[in-house]
Amino acid sequence: MNMAALSEAQSFQPAVHPDDKSEAMLRLLTCGSVDDGKSTLIGRLLWDAAGVTDDQRAAILHASHARAVNGERIDFSLLLDGLVAEREQGITIDIAWRYFETERRRFVIIDSPGHEQYTRNMATGASHADIAILLVDARHGVKRQTRRHAAICNLVGIKKVILAVNKMDQIDWSEERYRAIESDFRGIAGNFSFSDIVSIPVAALTGANVVARSVEMPWYDGPTLLEYLESVEARTEPLDAPFRMPVQLVLRASNDFRGYAGTVTSGTIRVGDRVVDARSGLGATLVRIATMDGDLESASSGDAVTLVLDTDLDISRGAVLTETQRRPTNADVLEARLVWLSEKPFDPEAGYLLRSATDLTPVTSMSVSALIDFETLASAQAHDCGMNDIADCRILLGRSTALDLFAELPLTGNFVLVNAIDGATVAGGVITWVQTGAAAVGDNVLVLDRARLSGLCADLGDSPDDRAEYERRAQEVAILLRSAGVPVLIDTDR
Amino acid sequence: MTALTSHLKLLEAESIHIFREAAAQFRAPVLLYSIGKDSTVLLHLARKAFWPAKPPFPLLHVDTTWKFQDMIAFRDRTVSEMGLDLIVHTNHDGLAKNINPFDHPPSVYTDIMKTQALRQALDAGGFDAAFGGARRDEEASRAKERVFSFRASGHSWDPRLQRPEMWQLLNGRLGKDETVRVFPLSNWTEADVWRYITLEELDVVPLYFAKERLTVERDGQILMADDERMRLLPGEEPRLRKIRFRTLGCYPLTAAIESDAIRLDEVVTETLEARVSERAGRLIDHDQAGAMEMKKREGYF
């Protein structure tokens, strides 16, 4: 490929200079209660902003006619509800990802389900978004599920929220009603740490204030939804964030190559800088940043690289490489706020694993201290939590691992809880407090290892299947012991 | 080589992160290599993720025996140039029963020669994870897919029970009899793939470029008569048309578009200006409503 051809290839859209669009795509979540019109709003946005191809248009027109839920109108939700069950029931079950570009910007829209039973899918979507559109039906105002979704957006770290008051056509475009809902929401938002809240009155079905400016609401002089989305600044990292790179794996190759592969989660590192393994405290000098495209002088947040050090730190997956000054805590006790995702409620006797950046750490004990009340948004003391709850909890780990506070460094301050037996992701959480040395393994903790389970596992060898079976039996034994009040740790010997 | 845009650089880094997470967490991964543009990008990213080491997994091609000849030639050349391990699997039961795209409806043919063949190959190799080049922008049910997509025993996909996947954290812990499909290109669009191929100067199968090829027109679609097995309907006379393909598969089931795009930049421009989605050229996806979802439920990747 010659250079002339390349420059031509890049000038495909003449209306906007390529540099204007070079920034990363805006990741946009739509959420809100069921039937407030999320899929319709996004369908309308795609339809009017040309994110729909001709064959898709034809298929939607055809299917709309067959379903006729909106009379003669186009059923925009069919653009997003891609599962057979969703189309049959006319509901959204799981998040849908839709990619489109306008002349100004690239977007991915993450459309999330409104039903309470699918809140965990909404939480998945929210955790990937830069900004959230929270939809409210103008006839009903803010509902319990709206508050829950706002609380989850806040928990996962979204800072910018658009309150879209939808179905304005159903309330005769009433400014008074709109202002009341807006004021209600701004009151609620005081509970959260959103940095930006913008409110827009829309009618997804007619398209008012989505892409085209509404003629029915002359009293509204703010931006249309698309105007705002095209101009809002995406999430940015502070310039002087401390360096972190969780190690994903150790790469070895001929010529004695040994490098630590990972994605930089914050800050910048340069060849010649000192780096430290956060757990052991051992340091080394960075001699090389290796990539297939050639060595780099520096690597910054978001870069997937391989670091070569001057001395072997004897670390593996799960370690966090950090700068020498502002280090993470080598923690074995933490407090966190989490959203419970599993249908099985929290069980203090079950075996859980804490999955942080690249580490997987056994949980020795865990307790819930409070739940958020979705009517008042206040915390209330509690000891149990179940699906879709937001809870504050305290977790003791079987060994220490490098952790940050989520508010400071989100990608080394978040985690998911994993059910040790079936592997399910049962909760997603953000770390609010960490400490070292509080939960050191004492003499009273029973360690289950191969030797101790040699009788029970006498039939098991060293094959992958046998190791999995060993682990399953060990977890079952641990559950029995914990229910008898014995603190247990499992040595998985993997 | 021209520098990647910041957008493509981010997508590339995200894909590399996914490859490394999967390689670290699964016992026996395999890369489903289907030779097209998406597989080309997928393989390139796999090499970047583990460089200077080689990708720590083999490639798997499910060969229906009806692929375009140019695809097979490209496959063999790529694998030998890069020094990679390739497993080629064909469903020999299906072959023995002469299951083919002319005598059987696309749904039957695809199920036996692609879906069942894939399941056979994954089971035979004992693979617990399979990388695929699927993108969420391809099709409505794909738009619902996780990056780590868990499959119950028998490789079935239950879209109502997908595992939550929060932030950058990819939980690869498998339950009993579970396997996983891994999709590093989840967030790429068709346009991103072409832009990346251009900027990284990657080789793709020549079928993506316009050339005079022997074709017939059938039900409004242009099909290429790639070899002597092409069955003609009464009155059909193959003739030369200047065509290219937007997506590649089995030649009797893959529609071409008439085009003059002979250079990569022309292909990119044509793709970005296209008014129909790329899957419009895949005859197997139009068989019935929700066709892709049904295939995925049964174990199609």
Short mmCIF file of N, CA, C and O in Angstrom, two decimals, chain A residues 24 75 84 136 203 206 212 290 326 346 358 443 452 473 480:
data_model
loop_
_atom_site.label_atom_id
_atom_site.label_comp_id
_atom_site.label_asym_id
_atom_site.label_seq_id
_atom_site.Cartn_x
_atom_site.Cartn_y
_atom_site.Cartn_z
N ALA A 24 -11.50 9.28 21.18
CA ALA A 24 -12.16 8.00 21.42
C ALA A 24 -13.68 8.13 21.36
O ALA A 24 -14.22 9.22 21.49
N ASP A 75 -41.76 1.01 14.64
CA ASP A 75 -41.36 0.53 15.96
C ASP A 75 -39.84 0.56 16.07
O ASP A 75 -39.15 -0.39 15.74
N VAL A 84 -34.88 -13.15 20.23
CA VAL A 84 -36.22 -13.60 19.85
C VAL A 84 -37.22 -13.34 20.99
O VAL A 84 -38.31 -12.81 20.77
N VAL A 136 -37.06 9.16 31.88
CA VAL A 136 -38.22 9.21 32.76
C VAL A 136 -39.44 9.46 31.89
O VAL A 136 -39.38 10.25 30.95
N ALA A 203 -39.56 13.73 23.04
CA ALA A 203 -40.62 12.78 22.69
C ALA A 203 -40.00 11.83 21.66
O ALA A 203 -39.87 12.19 20.49
N THR A 206 -42.06 10.95 18.40
CA THR A 206 -42.17 11.96 17.35
C THR A 206 -40.80 12.51 16.96
O THR A 206 -40.66 13.17 15.94
N ALA A 212 -33.84 16.47 15.92
CA ALA A 212 -34.44 17.72 15.44
C ALA A 212 -35.00 18.51 16.63
O ALA A 212 -35.50 17.93 17.59
N ALA A 290 8.39 -3.22 25.34
CA ALA A 290 8.43 -3.98 24.10
C ALA A 290 7.05 -4.09 23.48
O ALA A 290 6.07 -4.41 24.17
N ARG A 326 3.70 6.93 45.09
CA ARG A 326 2.28 6.76 45.45
C ARG A 326 1.87 5.33 45.11
O ARG A 326 1.48 5.05 44.00
N PHE A 346 -26.53 -13.17 49.17
CA PHE A 346 -25.26 -13.27 49.88
C PHE A 346 -25.36 -14.30 50.99
O PHE A 346 -26.33 -14.31 51.75
N THR A 358 -5.99 -8.01 38.06
CA THR A 358 -5.69 -9.31 37.46
C THR A 358 -5.53 -10.39 38.52
O THR A 358 -5.11 -11.50 38.22
N ASP A 443 -3.36 -18.77 63.79
CA ASP A 443 -3.30 -20.20 64.05
C ASP A 443 -4.69 -20.83 63.98
O ASP A 443 -4.83 -22.03 63.77
N ARG A 452 -4.00 -32.29 53.64
CA ARG A 452 -5.11 -32.44 54.58
C ARG A 452 -6.28 -33.18 53.94
O ARG A 452 -7.04 -33.88 54.62
N ARG A 473 -14.31 -30.23 45.65
CA ARG A 473 -14.47 -30.92 46.94
C ARG A 473 -13.98 -30.04 48.08
O ARG A 473 -14.59 -29.96 49.14
N LEU A 480 -18.90 -26.61 54.76
CA LEU A 480 -19.31 -27.32 55.98
C LEU A 480 -18.58 -26.77 57.20
O LEU A 480 -19.17 -26.52 58.24
#
